[in-house]
């Protein structure tokens, strides 16, 4: 994906560090704002996978570090849940001023509680999604057991959260108590998607139930079965991202995307990996390579698309011919494979050494067809335009633009 490092100042004048991920091709059809989990950062691997899922759907997504975390300025000890809400509002304003106001907000864990509390105040937000979110922000108290007594007695203490030590002040606990937010979810007035793992040992599944029951329609729930709280399984984060991106498309207004003119196909690849976005007309597709050669397997390989084109063209050609000739063809199945063989093994063998590409095509015809009709349809398959193009050895002209 394309990305841009961005920064903006929060209401206290502290600079927050963010990353804005864009689709590889064209103008984003919508913007998304992401809130990460408690003490996490924008660079968490699962957040990256979620962002990638949105960009592959043609959307741009802003992920940023809350005050005092990651690369953002400020002291974490001086932050609290209220400051997180303020940071989210500042991020919303940054997008609204410099790009476009986000229509979708996504929050993971405590970030989910934050988007539930703040999105109702943000006019352009239409859809809200939470992943592993607590139903109230004070749920985070149980993570502070190691230093809660010291916080109460001394006013500040070092606490261990997820194996990392953070300095915190009692005002954090006081703020959590003040932000229980009764009625916040009920009065959200946004489309809501709740995603939660039944196996989440950090934020129990009962929190998802509480959020869902309190929320008004339209609301949806998706079980992220088998995932841990941080979605360390790559497939879990990618699944969550793709589900949210597709779900949100029902509730937001998409910008008009760039379309390739008729007869043109556009492709674009990023700075690393083999994932390539393809635009053919108004259709956005993904090409990739399998993990065995360093790809992410997010789409067919280039040869997969080549064979797909031939297979689709074959089926369409037979359908058109059968309709025109009133042949009772009910269904066509085309299976294709591609390989490289030695020239002397091919049908058009030559004495020179080397290999040639060989495509094998198997066609299954269904319907009450005579032997003569079947024979004729197989002959017609060789007349499909893509077949002719491949056999004609087309001239390919390349120039830099």
Coordinates of C-alpha atoms in Angstrom, one line a residue:
X1 CA 0.0 0.0 0.0
X2 CA 1.1 3.6 -0.5
X3 CA 1.5 5.5 2.8
X4 CA 2.5 8.9 4.1
X5 CA 4.0 9.7 7.5
X6 CA 1.9 12.5 9.0
X7 CA 1.9 14.4 12.3
X8 CA -0.5 16.8 13.9
X9 CA -0.8 18.6 17.2
X10 CA -3.3 17.7 19.8
X11 CA -5.3 20.2 21.9
X12 CA -2.4 20.5 24.3
X13 CA 0.1 21.4 21.5
X14 CA 1.9 18.0 21.6
X15 CA 2.8 16.5 18.3
X16 CA 1.2 13.1 17.5
X17 CA 2.7 10.8 15.0
X18 CA 0.6 9.1 12.4
X19 CA 0.6 7.0 9.3
X20 CA -1.9 7.5 6.5
X21 CA -2.3 4.4 4.3
X22 CA -3.7 4.8 0.8
X23 CA -4.9 2.4 -1.9
X24 CA -2.3 1.8 -4.5
X25 CA -4.3 3.2 -7.3
X26 CA -6.7 6.2 -7.5
X27 CA -8.4 8.5 -5.1
X28 CA -9.7 6.9 -1.8
X29 CA -13.4 6.3 -1.9
X30 CA -13.6 6.9 1.8
X31 CA -11.4 7.6 4.9
X32 CA -11.1 5.6 8.0
X33 CA -9.8 6.5 11.5
X34 CA -8.3 3.7 13.6
X35 CA -7.7 3.7 17.4
X36 CA -5.2 1.2 18.8
X37 CA -5.4 -0.7 22.0
X38 CA -4.2 0.4 25.5
X39 CA -0.4 0.9 25.5
X40 CA -0.1 -0.3 21.9
X41 CA 1.0 1.7 18.9
X42 CA 0.1 2.3 15.3
X43 CA 2.8 -0.1 14.2
X44 CA 1.3 -3.2 15.8
X45 CA 1.4 -6.0 13.2
X46 CA -2.4 -6.7 13.5
X47 CA -3.1 -3.0 12.9
X48 CA -1.0 -3.2 9.7
X49 CA -3.0 -6.1 8.4
X50 CA -6.3 -4.3 9.2
X51 CA -5.1 -1.2 7.3
X52 CA -4.1 -3.4 4.3
X53 CA -7.6 -4.8 4.2
X54 CA -9.1 -1.3 3.9
X55 CA -6.6 -0.1 1.3
X56 CA -7.4 -3.2 -0.8
X57 CA -11.0 -2.0 -0.8
X58 CA -10.0 1.4 -2.1
X59 CA -10.1 3.2 1.3
X60 CA -7.5 5.3 3.1
X61 CA -6.9 4.8 6.8
X62 CA -5.2 6.9 9.4
X63 CA -3.5 5.1 12.4
X64 CA -1.7 7.2 14.9
X65 CA 0.0 6.9 18.3
X66 CA -1.9 8.4 21.3
X67 CA -0.1 10.9 23.4
X68 CA 3.0 9.5 25.1
X69 CA 3.0 6.3 23.1
X70 CA 5.0 5.1 20.1
X71 CA 6.5 8.1 18.3
X72 CA 4.1 10.7 19.6
X73 CA 5.2 13.4 22.1
X74 CA 4.0 13.8 25.6
X75 CA 4.3 11.8 28.8
X76 CA 2.1 8.7 29.1
X77 CA 1.8 9.3 32.9
X78 CA -0.1 12.5 32.2
X79 CA -2.6 10.8 29.9
X80 CA -5.9 9.2 30.6
X81 CA -9.0 8.0 28.8
X82 CA -10.2 11.5 28.3
X83 CA -7.0 12.5 26.6
X84 CA -7.4 9.6 24.3
X85 CA -10.8 10.9 23.3
X86 CA -9.4 14.3 22.8
X87 CA -6.6 12.8 20.6
X88 CA -9.2 11.1 18.5
X89 CA -11.1 14.3 17.9
X90 CA -7.9 16.0 16.9
X91 CA -7.1 13.2 14.5
X92 CA -10.6 13.6 13.0
X93 CA -10.1 17.3 12.6
X94 CA -6.7 16.7 11.0
X95 CA -8.3 14.5 8.3
X96 CA -11.2 16.8 7.8
X97 CA -8.9 19.8 7.3
X98 CA -6.2 18.2 5.1
X99 CA -7.9 15.4 3.3
X100 CA -11.5 14.4 4.1
X101 CA -13.4 13.7 7.3
X102 CA -13.5 9.9 8.1
X103 CA -16.8 8.2 7.7
X104 CA -15.6 5.0 9.4
X105 CA -14.1 4.7 12.9
X106 CA -12.5 1.4 14.1
X107 CA -11.2 0.8 17.6
X108 CA -9.3 -2.2 19.1
X109 CA -9.6 -3.0 22.8
X110 CA -9.6 0.3 24.8
X111 CA -9.5 2.1 21.4
X112 CA -12.8 0.5 20.8
X113 CA -14.3 2.0 24.0
X114 CA -12.8 5.3 22.9
X115 CA -14.5 5.3 19.5
X116 CA -17.8 4.4 21.1
X117 CA -17.5 7.4 23.4
X118 CA -16.4 9.9 20.8
X119 CA -17.9 9.0 17.4
X120 CA -21.4 10.2 18.4
X121 CA -20.0 13.7 18.5
X122 CA -18.4 13.5 15.0
X123 CA -20.8 14.5 12.3
X124 CA -19.3 12.8 9.3
X125 CA -18.8 9.4 10.9
X126 CA -21.4 7.0 9.7
X127 CA -20.1 3.6 10.7
X128 CA -18.3 2.4 13.9
X129 CA -16.6 -0.9 14.4
X130 CA -15.0 -2.3 17.6
X131 CA -12.6 -5.3 17.9
X132 CA -12.2 -6.9 21.3
X133 CA -13.5 -3.8 23.1
X134 CA -14.6 -3.5 26.7
X135 CA -18.2 -2.3 27.3
X136 CA -16.9 0.4 29.7
X137 CA -13.4 2.0 29.9
X138 CA -12.9 1.1 33.5
X139 CA -12.5 -2.5 32.5
X140 CA -8.8 -1.6 32.1
X141 CA -8.5 -1.4 35.9
X142 CA -7.8 -5.2 36.1
X143 CA -4.7 -4.7 34.0
X144 CA -3.3 -2.4 36.7
X145 CA -3.5 -4.8 39.6
X146 CA 0.3 -4.8 40.1
X147 CA 0.4 -1.1 40.9
X148 CA -3.2 -0.1 41.7
X149 CA -2.6 0.0 45.5
X150 CA 0.5 2.2 45.0
X151 CA -1.4 4.5 42.7
X152 CA -4.1 4.9 45.3
X153 CA -1.6 5.6 48.1
X154 CA 1.1 7.5 46.5
X155 CA -0.7 9.2 43.6
X156 CA 1.7 7.7 41.0
X157 CA 3.5 4.4 40.4
X158 CA 5.1 2.1 37.9
X159 CA 2.8 -0.6 36.6
X160 CA 3.5 -3.6 34.5
X161 CA 1.2 -4.1 31.5
X162 CA 1.8 -6.9 29.1
X163 CA 5.4 -7.2 30.1
X164 CA 6.2 -3.5 29.8
X165 CA 6.6 -0.9 32.5
X166 CA 4.7 2.3 32.4
X167 CA 4.6 5.2 34.9
X168 CA 1.0 6.2 35.7
X169 CA -0.8 8.6 38.0
X170 CA -3.9 8.2 40.1
X171 CA -5.8 10.6 37.8
X172 CA -5.9 7.8 35.3
X173 CA -8.0 5.7 37.6
X174 CA -10.1 8.7 38.6
X175 CA -10.8 9.5 34.9
X176 CA -11.8 5.9 34.2
X177 CA -14.4 6.1 37.0
X178 CA -15.7 9.3 35.6
X179 CA -16.0 7.9 32.1
X180 CA -18.2 4.9 32.6
X181 CA -20.4 6.6 30.0
X182 CA -23.9 5.3 30.7
X183 CA -26.1 5.8 27.7
X184 CA -23.1 6.5 25.4
X185 CA -23.6 3.3 23.4
X186 CA -27.4 3.6 23.3
X187 CA -27.2 7.1 22.0
X188 CA -24.5 6.5 19.5
X189 CA -26.8 7.0 16.5
X190 CA -24.3 5.3 14.1
X191 CA -24.2 2.0 12.4
X192 CA -22.3 -0.4 14.7
X193 CA -20.3 -3.6 14.1
X194 CA -19.0 -5.5 17.2
X195 CA -16.2 -8.1 16.5
X196 CA -15.0 -10.2 19.4
X197 CA -13.3 -13.5 20.0
X198 CA -15.0 -16.0 22.4
X199 CA -11.4 -17.0 23.5
X200 CA -10.3 -13.4 24.4
X201 CA -8.8 -13.8 27.8
X202 CA -8.1 -10.0 28.3
X203 CA -11.5 -8.6 27.5
X204 CA -14.2 -11.3 27.9
X205 CA -16.8 -12.0 25.4
X206 CA -19.5 -10.8 27.8
X207 CA -18.3 -7.2 26.9
X208 CA -19.4 -7.8 23.3
X209 CA -22.8 -8.9 24.6
X210 CA -23.2 -5.8 26.7
X211 CA -22.2 -3.5 23.9
X212 CA -24.6 -5.2 21.5
X213 CA -27.6 -5.3 23.8
X214 CA -27.2 -1.6 24.7
X215 CA -26.8 -0.5 21.1
X216 CA -29.7 0.5 18.9
X217 CA -30.1 -0.8 15.3
X218 CA -28.5 -1.0 12.9
X219 CA -26.0 -3.2 14.7
X220 CA -24.2 -6.4 13.8
X221 CA -22.0 -8.9 15.6
X222 CA -19.2 -11.1 14.2
X223 CA -17.4 -13.8 16.2
X224 CA -13.6 -13.8 15.7
X225 CA -13.5 -17.4 16.8
X226 CA -10.0 -18.7 17.8
X227 CA -8.3 -15.3 17.9
X228 CA -6.4 -13.9 20.9
X229 CA -6.9 -10.4 22.1
X230 CA -4.0 -8.9 20.1
X231 CA -4.9 -10.9 16.9
X232 CA -1.4 -12.2 16.6
X233 CA -2.6 -14.6 14.0
X234 CA -2.2 -12.9 10.7
X235 CA -5.3 -14.3 9.2
X236 CA -7.4 -13.0 12.2
X237 CA -6.5 -9.4 11.6
X238 CA -6.9 -9.6 7.8
X239 CA -10.3 -11.3 8.3
X240 CA -11.5 -8.6 10.7
X241 CA -10.3 -5.8 8.4
X242 CA -12.0 -7.3 5.3
X243 CA -15.2 -7.9 7.2
X244 CA -15.3 -4.3 8.5
X245 CA -14.5 -2.8 5.1
X246 CA -17.2 -4.7 3.4
X247 CA -19.8 -4.2 6.1
X248 CA -19.2 -0.4 6.2
X249 CA -19.8 -0.1 2.5
X250 CA -23.5 -0.5 3.2
X251 CA -23.6 2.6 5.4
X252 CA -21.2 5.2 3.9
X253 CA -21.1 7.4 0.8
X254 CA -18.3 6.4 -1.5
X255 CA -16.4 9.0 -3.5
X256 CA -16.3 8.4 -7.2
X257 CA -13.1 6.3 -7.9
X258 CA -10.8 6.6 -10.8
X259 CA -11.8 4.2 -13.6
X260 CA -9.5 2.9 -16.3
X261 CA -10.9 4.0 -19.7
X262 CA -12.4 1.2 -21.8
X263 CA -9.7 -1.0 -23.2
X264 CA -7.1 -0.1 -20.6
X265 CA -5.9 -1.9 -17.5
X266 CA -3.9 -0.2 -14.7
X267 CA -1.6 -1.9 -12.3
X268 CA 0.4 -0.6 -9.4
X269 CA 2.8 -2.2 -6.9
X270 CA 4.1 -0.7 -3.6
X271 CA 7.6 -0.4 -2.2
X272 CA 7.8 -4.0 -0.8
X273 CA 6.1 -7.3 -1.5
X274 CA 4.4 -8.5 -4.6
X275 CA 0.8 -7.5 -3.8
X276 CA -0.4 -5.5 -6.9
X277 CA -3.7 -3.7 -7.3
X278 CA -5.3 -3.9 -10.7
X279 CA -8.0 -1.6 -12.1
X280 CA -9.9 -2.8 -15.2
X281 CA -12.7 -0.3 -15.9
X282 CA -14.4 0.2 -12.5
X283 CA -13.3 -3.1 -11.2
X284 CA -10.6 -3.3 -8.5
X285 CA -8.7 -6.6 -8.2
X286 CA -5.6 -7.9 -6.4
X287 CA -2.7 -9.9 -7.9
X288 CA -0.1 -11.5 -5.8
X289 CA 2.4 -14.4 -5.5
X290 CA 2.2 -17.4 -3.2
X291 CA 4.2 -17.4 0.1
X292 CA 6.6 -19.9 -1.4
X293 CA 8.2 -17.1 -3.5
X294 CA 7.8 -14.3 -1.0
X295 CA 4.2 -13.2 -1.7
X296 CA 1.2 -12.8 0.6
X297 CA -1.2 -14.9 -1.6
X298 CA -3.8 -12.1 -1.5
X299 CA -4.9 -12.7 -5.0
X300 CA -4.3 -14.8 -8.1
X301 CA -0.8 -14.8 -9.7
X302 CA -0.4 -13.0 -13.0
X303 CA -0.6 -16.4 -14.7
X304 CA -3.7 -17.1 -12.8
X305 CA -5.2 -14.0 -14.3
X306 CA -4.0 -15.0 -17.8
X307 CA -5.6 -18.4 -17.5
X308 CA -8.7 -16.8 -16.0
X309 CA -9.0 -14.6 -19.1
X310 CA -8.7 -17.5 -21.4
X311 CA -11.2 -19.6 -19.4
X312 CA -13.7 -16.9 -19.1
X313 CA -13.5 -16.0 -22.8
X314 CA -13.9 -19.6 -23.8
X315 CA -17.0 -20.0 -21.7
X316 CA -18.5 -16.8 -22.9
X317 CA -17.8 -17.7 -26.6
X318 CA -19.5 -21.0 -26.2
X319 CA -22.5 -19.4 -24.5
X320 CA -22.9 -16.8 -27.3
X321 CA -22.6 -19.5 -30.0
X322 CA -25.0 -21.8 -28.3
X323 CA -27.6 -19.0 -27.8
X324 CA -27.2 -17.9 -31.4
X325 CA -27.6 -21.4 -32.8
X326 CA -30.4 -22.4 -30.4
X327 CA -28.2 -25.3 -29.0
X328 CA -29.5 -26.6 -25.6
X329 CA -26.2 -25.9 -23.8
X330 CA -26.9 -25.7 -20.0
X331 CA -23.5 -25.2 -18.5
X332 CA -19.8 -24.9 -19.5
X333 CA -16.9 -25.7 -17.2
X334 CA -13.3 -24.9 -18.3
X335 CA -10.2 -26.1 -16.5
X336 CA -6.8 -24.8 -17.5
X337 CA -3.2 -25.4 -16.5
X338 CA 0.0 -23.8 -17.8
X339 CA 3.4 -25.3 -17.9
X340 CA 6.7 -25.1 -19.7
X341 CA 7.7 -28.0 -21.7
X342 CA 10.7 -28.8 -23.9
X343 CA 10.1 -27.8 -27.5
X344 CA 10.7 -31.2 -28.8
X345 CA 7.8 -32.4 -26.6
X346 CA 5.3 -29.9 -27.9
X347 CA 2.9 -30.3 -30.8
X348 CA 4.9 -27.8 -32.8
X349 CA 8.3 -29.2 -31.9
X350 CA 11.5 -27.7 -33.3
X351 CA 15.0 -29.0 -33.3
X352 CA 16.4 -26.1 -31.2
X353 CA 16.8 -26.5 -27.4
X354 CA 14.7 -24.6 -24.9
X355 CA 11.2 -24.6 -23.5
X356 CA 7.8 -23.3 -24.7
X357 CA 4.7 -22.4 -22.8
X358 CA 1.9 -25.0 -23.0
X359 CA -1.7 -24.4 -21.9
X360 CA -4.0 -27.4 -21.4
X361 CA -7.7 -26.6 -21.6
X362 CA -10.4 -29.2 -20.6
X363 CA -14.0 -28.3 -21.4
X364 CA -17.0 -30.0 -19.9
X365 CA -20.3 -29.4 -21.7
X366 CA -23.7 -30.0 -20.0
X367 CA -27.0 -30.3 -21.7
X368 CA -29.0 -32.5 -24.1
X369 CA -26.4 -32.2 -26.9
X370 CA -25.9 -34.4 -29.9
X371 CA -22.4 -35.7 -30.8
X372 CA -22.3 -33.2 -33.7
X373 CA -23.2 -30.3 -31.4
X374 CA -20.5 -31.2 -28.9
X375 CA -17.9 -31.5 -31.7
X376 CA -18.8 -28.1 -33.1
X377 CA -18.7 -26.4 -29.7
X378 CA -15.2 -27.7 -29.0
X379 CA -14.2 -26.4 -32.4
X380 CA -15.7 -23.0 -31.5
X381 CA -13.7 -22.9 -28.3
X382 CA -10.5 -22.3 -30.4
X383 CA -12.2 -19.2 -31.9
X384 CA -12.5 -17.3 -28.6
X385 CA -10.8 -13.9 -29.0
X386 CA -8.3 -14.4 -26.1
X387 CA -7.3 -17.8 -27.6
X388 CA -6.6 -16.1 -30.9
X389 CA -4.6 -13.3 -29.2
X390 CA -2.4 -15.7 -27.4
X391 CA -1.8 -17.8 -30.5
X392 CA -1.1 -14.7 -32.6
X393 CA 1.9 -13.7 -30.6
X394 CA 0.8 -10.1 -30.1
X395 CA 3.4 -7.3 -30.3
X396 CA 3.9 -5.6 -26.9
X397 CA 5.3 -2.1 -27.0
X398 CA 6.8 -0.7 -23.8
X399 CA 7.6 3.0 -23.1
X400 CA 8.2 5.0 -20.0
X401 CA 5.7 7.7 -19.1

